[in-house]
Backbone as numpy.savetxt, mean C-alpha at the origin, in Angstrom:
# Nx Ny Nz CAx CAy CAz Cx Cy Cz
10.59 -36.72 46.12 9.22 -36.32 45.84 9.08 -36.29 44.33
8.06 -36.81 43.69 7.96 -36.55 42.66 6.39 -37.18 41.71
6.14 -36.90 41.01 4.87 -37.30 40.48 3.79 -35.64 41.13
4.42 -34.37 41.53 3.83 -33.33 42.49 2.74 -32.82 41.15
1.50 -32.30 41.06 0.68 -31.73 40.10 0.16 -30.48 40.47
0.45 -29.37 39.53 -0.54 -28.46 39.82 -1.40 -28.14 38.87
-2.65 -27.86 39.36 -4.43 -27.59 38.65 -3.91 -26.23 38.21
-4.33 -26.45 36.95 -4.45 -25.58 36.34 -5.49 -24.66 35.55
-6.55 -25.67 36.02 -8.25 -25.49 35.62 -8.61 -24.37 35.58
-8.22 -23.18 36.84 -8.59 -22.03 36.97 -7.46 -20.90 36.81
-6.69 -21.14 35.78 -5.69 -20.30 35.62 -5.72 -19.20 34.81
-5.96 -18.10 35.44 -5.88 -16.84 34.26 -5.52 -15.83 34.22
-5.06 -14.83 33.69 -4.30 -13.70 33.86 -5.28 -12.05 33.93
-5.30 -11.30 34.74 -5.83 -10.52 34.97 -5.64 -9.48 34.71
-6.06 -8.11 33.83 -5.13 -6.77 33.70 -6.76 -6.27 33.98
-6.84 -4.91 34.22 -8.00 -3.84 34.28 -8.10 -3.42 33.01
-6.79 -2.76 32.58 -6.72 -2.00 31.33 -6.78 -2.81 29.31
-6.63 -3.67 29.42 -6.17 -4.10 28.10 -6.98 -4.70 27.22
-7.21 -4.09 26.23 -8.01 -4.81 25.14 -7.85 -5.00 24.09
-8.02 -5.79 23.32 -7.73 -5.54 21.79 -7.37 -4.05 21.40
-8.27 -3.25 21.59 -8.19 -1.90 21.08 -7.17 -0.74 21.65
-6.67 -1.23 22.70 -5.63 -0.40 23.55 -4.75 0.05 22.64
-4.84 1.50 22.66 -3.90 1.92 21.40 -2.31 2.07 21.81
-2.01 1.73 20.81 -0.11 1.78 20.98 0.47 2.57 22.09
1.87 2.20 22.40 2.15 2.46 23.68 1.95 2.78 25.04
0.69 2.08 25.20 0.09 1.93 26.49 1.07 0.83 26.98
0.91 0.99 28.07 1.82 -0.31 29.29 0.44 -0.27 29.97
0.08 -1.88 30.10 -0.58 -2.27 30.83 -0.40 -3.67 31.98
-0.39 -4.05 32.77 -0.37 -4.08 34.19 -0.94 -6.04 33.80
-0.32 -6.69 34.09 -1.19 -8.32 33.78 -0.53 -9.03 35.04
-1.50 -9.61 35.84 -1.46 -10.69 36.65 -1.65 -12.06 37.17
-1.00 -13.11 37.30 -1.55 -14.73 36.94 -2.38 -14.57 38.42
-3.45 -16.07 38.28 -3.55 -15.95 39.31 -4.21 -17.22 38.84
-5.17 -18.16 40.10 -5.96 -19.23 39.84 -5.05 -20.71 39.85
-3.39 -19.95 40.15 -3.00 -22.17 40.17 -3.18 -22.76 41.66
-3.33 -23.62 41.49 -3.44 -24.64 42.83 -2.30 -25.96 42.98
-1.70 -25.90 44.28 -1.02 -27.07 44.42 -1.27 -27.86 46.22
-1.06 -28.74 45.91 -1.12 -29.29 47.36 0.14 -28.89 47.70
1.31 -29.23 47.11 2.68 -28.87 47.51 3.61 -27.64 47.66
2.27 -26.59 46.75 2.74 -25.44 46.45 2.15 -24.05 47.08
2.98 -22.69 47.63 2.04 -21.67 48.10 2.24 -21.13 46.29
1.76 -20.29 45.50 1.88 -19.14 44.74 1.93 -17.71 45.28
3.25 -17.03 44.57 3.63 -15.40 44.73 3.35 -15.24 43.25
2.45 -14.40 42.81 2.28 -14.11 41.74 2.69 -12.45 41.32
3.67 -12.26 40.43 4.08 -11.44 40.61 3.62 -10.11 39.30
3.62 -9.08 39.12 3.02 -8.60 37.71 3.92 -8.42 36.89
3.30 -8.35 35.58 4.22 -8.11 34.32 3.42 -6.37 33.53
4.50 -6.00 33.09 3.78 -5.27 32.48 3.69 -6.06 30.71
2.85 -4.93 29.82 3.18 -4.96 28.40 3.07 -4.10 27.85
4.19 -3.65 26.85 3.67 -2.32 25.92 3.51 -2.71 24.36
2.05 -2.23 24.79 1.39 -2.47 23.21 2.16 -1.48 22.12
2.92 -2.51 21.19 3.31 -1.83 20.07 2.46 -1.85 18.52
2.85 -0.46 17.83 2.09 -0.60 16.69 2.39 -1.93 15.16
1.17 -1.92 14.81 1.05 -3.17 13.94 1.66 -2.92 12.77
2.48 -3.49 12.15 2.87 -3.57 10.88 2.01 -3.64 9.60
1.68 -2.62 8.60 0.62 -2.60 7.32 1.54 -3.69 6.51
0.37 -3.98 5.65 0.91 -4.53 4.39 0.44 -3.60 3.28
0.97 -3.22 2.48 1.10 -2.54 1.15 1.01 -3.26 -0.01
-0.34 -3.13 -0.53 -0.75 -3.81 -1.82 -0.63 -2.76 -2.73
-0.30 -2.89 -3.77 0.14 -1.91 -5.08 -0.71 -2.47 -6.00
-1.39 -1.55 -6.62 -1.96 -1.85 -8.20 -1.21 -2.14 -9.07
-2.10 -2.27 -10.24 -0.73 -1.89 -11.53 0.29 -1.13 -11.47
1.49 -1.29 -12.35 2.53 -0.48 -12.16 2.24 0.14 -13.60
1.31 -0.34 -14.66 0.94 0.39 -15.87 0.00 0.99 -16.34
-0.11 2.31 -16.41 -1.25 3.53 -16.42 -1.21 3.89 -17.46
-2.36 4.26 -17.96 -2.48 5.22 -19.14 -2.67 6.53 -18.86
-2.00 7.26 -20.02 -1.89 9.15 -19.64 -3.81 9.23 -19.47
-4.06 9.99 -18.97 -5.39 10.86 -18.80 -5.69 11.94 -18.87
-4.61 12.69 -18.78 -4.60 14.04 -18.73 -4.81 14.80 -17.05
-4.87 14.04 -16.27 -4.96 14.60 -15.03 -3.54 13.50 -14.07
-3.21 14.17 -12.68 -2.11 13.64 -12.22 -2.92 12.08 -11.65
-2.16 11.41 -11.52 -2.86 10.03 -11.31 -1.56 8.94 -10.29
-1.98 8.09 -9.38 -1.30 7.09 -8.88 -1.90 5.72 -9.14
-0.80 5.13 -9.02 -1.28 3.45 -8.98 -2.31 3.55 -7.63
-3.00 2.32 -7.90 -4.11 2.31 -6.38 -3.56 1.39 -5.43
-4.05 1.37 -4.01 -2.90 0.80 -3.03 -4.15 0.87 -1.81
-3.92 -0.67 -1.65 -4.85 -1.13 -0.67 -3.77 -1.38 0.84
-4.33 -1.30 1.76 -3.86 -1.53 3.05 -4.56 -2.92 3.12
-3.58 -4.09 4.02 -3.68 -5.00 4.41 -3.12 -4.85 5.99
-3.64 -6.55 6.56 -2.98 -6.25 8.16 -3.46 -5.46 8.83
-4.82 -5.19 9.16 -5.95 -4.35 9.87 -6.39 -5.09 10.84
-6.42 -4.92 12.06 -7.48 -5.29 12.74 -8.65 -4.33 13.46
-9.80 -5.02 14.05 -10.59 -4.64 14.84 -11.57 -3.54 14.07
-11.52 -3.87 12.48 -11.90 -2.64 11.71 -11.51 -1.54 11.69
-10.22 -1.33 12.20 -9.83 0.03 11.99 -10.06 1.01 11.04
-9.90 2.01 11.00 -9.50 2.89 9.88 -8.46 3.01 9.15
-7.04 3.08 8.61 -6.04 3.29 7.90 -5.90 3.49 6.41
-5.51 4.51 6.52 -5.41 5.19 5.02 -3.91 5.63 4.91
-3.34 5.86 3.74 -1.96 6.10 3.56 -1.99 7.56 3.06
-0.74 7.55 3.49 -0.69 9.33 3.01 0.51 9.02 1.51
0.65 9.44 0.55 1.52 8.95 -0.30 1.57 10.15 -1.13
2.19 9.94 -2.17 3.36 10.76 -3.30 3.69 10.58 -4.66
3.84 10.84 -6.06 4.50 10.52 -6.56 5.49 11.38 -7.24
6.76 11.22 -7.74 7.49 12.01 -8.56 8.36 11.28 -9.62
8.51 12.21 -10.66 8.62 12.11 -11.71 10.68 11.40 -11.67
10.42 10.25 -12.56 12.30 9.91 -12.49 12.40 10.50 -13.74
13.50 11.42 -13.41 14.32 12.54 -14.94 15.50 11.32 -14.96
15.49 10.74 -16.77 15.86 9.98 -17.09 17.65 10.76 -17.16
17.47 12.01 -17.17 18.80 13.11 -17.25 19.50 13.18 -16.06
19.04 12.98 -14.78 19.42 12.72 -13.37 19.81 11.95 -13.04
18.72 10.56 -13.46 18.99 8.64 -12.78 19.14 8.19 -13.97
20.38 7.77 -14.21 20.62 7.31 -15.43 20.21 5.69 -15.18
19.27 5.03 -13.99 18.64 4.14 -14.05 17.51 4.06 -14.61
17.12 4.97 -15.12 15.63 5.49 -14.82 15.64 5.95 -16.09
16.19 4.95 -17.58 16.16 6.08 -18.59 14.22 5.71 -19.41
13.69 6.70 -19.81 12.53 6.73 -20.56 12.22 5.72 -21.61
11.36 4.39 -21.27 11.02 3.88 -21.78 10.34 3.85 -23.39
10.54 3.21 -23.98 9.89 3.65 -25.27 8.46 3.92 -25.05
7.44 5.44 -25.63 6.09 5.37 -24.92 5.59 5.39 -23.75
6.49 5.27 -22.73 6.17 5.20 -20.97 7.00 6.67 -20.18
6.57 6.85 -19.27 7.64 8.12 -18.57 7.37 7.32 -17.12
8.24 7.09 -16.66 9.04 6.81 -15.33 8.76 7.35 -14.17
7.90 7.11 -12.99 7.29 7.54 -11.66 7.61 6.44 -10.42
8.19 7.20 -9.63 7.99 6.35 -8.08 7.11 7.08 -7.27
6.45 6.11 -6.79 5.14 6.47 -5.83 6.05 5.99 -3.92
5.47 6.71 -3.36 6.28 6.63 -1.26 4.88 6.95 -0.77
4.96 5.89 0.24 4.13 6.01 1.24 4.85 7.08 2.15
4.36 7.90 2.56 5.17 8.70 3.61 4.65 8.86 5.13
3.29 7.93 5.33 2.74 7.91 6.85 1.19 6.88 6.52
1.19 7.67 7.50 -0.40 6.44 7.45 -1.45 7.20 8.56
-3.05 7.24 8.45 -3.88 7.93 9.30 -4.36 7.42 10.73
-3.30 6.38 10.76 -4.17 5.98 12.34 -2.62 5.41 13.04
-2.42 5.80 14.31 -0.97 6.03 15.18 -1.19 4.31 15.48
-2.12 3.83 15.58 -1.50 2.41 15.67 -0.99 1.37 15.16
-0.73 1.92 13.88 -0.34 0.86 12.72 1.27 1.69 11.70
2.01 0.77 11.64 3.09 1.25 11.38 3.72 0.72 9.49
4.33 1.71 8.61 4.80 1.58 7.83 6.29 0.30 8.03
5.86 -0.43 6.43 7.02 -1.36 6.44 8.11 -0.77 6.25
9.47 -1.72 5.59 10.47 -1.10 5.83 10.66 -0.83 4.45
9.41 -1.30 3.32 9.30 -1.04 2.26 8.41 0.05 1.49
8.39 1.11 1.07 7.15 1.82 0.94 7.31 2.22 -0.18
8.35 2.16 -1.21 8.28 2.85 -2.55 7.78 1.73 -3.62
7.72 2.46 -4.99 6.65 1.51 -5.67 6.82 2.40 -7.34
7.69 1.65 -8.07 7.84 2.11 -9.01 6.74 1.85 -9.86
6.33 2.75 -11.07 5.59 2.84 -11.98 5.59 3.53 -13.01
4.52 3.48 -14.30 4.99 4.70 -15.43 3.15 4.45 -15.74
3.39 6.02 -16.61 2.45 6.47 -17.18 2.54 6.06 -19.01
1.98 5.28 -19.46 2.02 5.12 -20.95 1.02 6.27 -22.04
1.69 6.17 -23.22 1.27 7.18 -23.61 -0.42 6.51 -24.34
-1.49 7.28 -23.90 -2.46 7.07 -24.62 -2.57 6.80 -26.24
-3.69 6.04 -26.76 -3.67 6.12 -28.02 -4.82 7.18 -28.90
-4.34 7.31 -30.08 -4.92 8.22 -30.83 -5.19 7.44 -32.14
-6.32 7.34 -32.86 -6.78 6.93 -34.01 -6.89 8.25 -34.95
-5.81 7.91 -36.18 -5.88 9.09 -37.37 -6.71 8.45 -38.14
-7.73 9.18 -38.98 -8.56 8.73 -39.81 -8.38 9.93 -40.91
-7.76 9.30 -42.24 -7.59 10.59 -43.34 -8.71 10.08 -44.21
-8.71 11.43 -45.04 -9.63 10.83 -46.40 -9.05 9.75 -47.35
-10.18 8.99 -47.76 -9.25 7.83 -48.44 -10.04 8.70 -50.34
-8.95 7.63 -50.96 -9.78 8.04 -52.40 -9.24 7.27 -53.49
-9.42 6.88 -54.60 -8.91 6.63 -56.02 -7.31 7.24 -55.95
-6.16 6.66 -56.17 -5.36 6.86 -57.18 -4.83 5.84 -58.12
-4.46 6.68 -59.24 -3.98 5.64 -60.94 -2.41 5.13 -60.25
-2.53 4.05 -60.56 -1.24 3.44 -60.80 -0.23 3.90 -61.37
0.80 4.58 -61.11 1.74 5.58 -61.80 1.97 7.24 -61.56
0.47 7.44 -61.36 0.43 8.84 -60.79 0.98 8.89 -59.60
1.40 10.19 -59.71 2.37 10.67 -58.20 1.75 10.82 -56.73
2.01 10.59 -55.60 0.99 10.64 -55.16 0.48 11.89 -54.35
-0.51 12.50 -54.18 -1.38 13.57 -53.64 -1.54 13.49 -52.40
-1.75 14.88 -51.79 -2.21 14.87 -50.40 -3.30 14.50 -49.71
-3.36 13.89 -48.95 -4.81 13.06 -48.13 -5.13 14.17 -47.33
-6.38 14.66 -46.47 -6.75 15.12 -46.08 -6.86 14.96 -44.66
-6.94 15.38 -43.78 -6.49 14.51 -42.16 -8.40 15.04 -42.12
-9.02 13.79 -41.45 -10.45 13.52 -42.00 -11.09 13.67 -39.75
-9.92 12.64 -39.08 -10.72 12.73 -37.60 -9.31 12.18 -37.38
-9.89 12.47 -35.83 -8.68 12.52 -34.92 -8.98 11.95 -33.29
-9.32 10.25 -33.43 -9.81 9.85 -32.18 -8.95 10.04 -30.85
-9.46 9.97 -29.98 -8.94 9.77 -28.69 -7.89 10.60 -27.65
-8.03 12.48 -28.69 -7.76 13.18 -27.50 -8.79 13.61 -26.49
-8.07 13.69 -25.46 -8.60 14.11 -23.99 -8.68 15.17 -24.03
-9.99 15.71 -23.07 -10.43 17.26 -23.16 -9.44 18.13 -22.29
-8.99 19.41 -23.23 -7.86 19.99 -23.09 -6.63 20.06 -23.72
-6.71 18.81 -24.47 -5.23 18.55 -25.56 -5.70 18.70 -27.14
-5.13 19.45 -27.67 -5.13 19.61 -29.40 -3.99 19.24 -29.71
């Protein structure tokens, strides 16, 4: 026997429960059904599936900040969403003591921060196997402006006057 065909025109799988949106670890129930053969009866038998959660992607901002005077993180977008979800990260940062991690020694002008994802706001979407995210805070700049003035060529030189003092942040003298 051979050359045998089965239609497959009307072939499709059936569950009650399952949708795109079926949130994580549901087991849901799927059944074939619809083939046809002249040669063939069909036992169609069920399968289950358990919907597992989706893997984020973790986009990181800059890893270079300027001081502000208030606590601050790099910014960090979620990727790998579907169905419009919601997902937001829950995250962290702390300070690397260059006296502790002698990897971690203090950059000239910069101080040393790792930022951790430590969860995420919606149970169907799951942290990579990557979540930390080094960064530093650089030190802001400041413009000194002294008094300027005349001196003779030879004369010794005199004290300038400290005249302005751009670019501290409110709260720092």
């Amino acid at each position: 026997i051979s050359n045998v065909t089965i239609d497959t025109t009307n072939f499709a799988f059936a569950n009650s429960a399952y949708t795109s949106t079926t949130p994580c670890s549901s087991v849901v129930t799927v059944q074939a059904s619809g083939l046809e053969s002249t040669n063939y009866d069909f036992k169609y038998l069920n399968s289950d599936l358990t919907i597992e959660q989706r893997t984020v992607v973790l986009n990181w901002g800059s890893n270079q900040l300027t001081y502000t005077g208030y606590e601050q993180l790099p910014s960090l977008t979620i990727d790998n969403i579907v169905n419009g979800d919601i997902v937001q990260a829950i995250y962290e940062a702390k300070f690397r003591n260059a006296n502790t991690d002698r990897s971690w020694a203090l950059l000239e002008g910069k101080s040393a921060y790792s930022a951790n994802v430590t969860g995420l706001t919606n149970a169907n979407y799951k942290l990579p196997a990557d979540t930390d995210y080094d960064f530093y805070i650089c030190k802001a700049l400041l413009t000194i402006v002294t008094e300027s003035g005349p001196i003779t060529f030879g004369d010794a030189p005199r004290g300038f006057g400290l005249h302005q003092i751009n670019g501290l942040l409110d709260g720092d003298s």
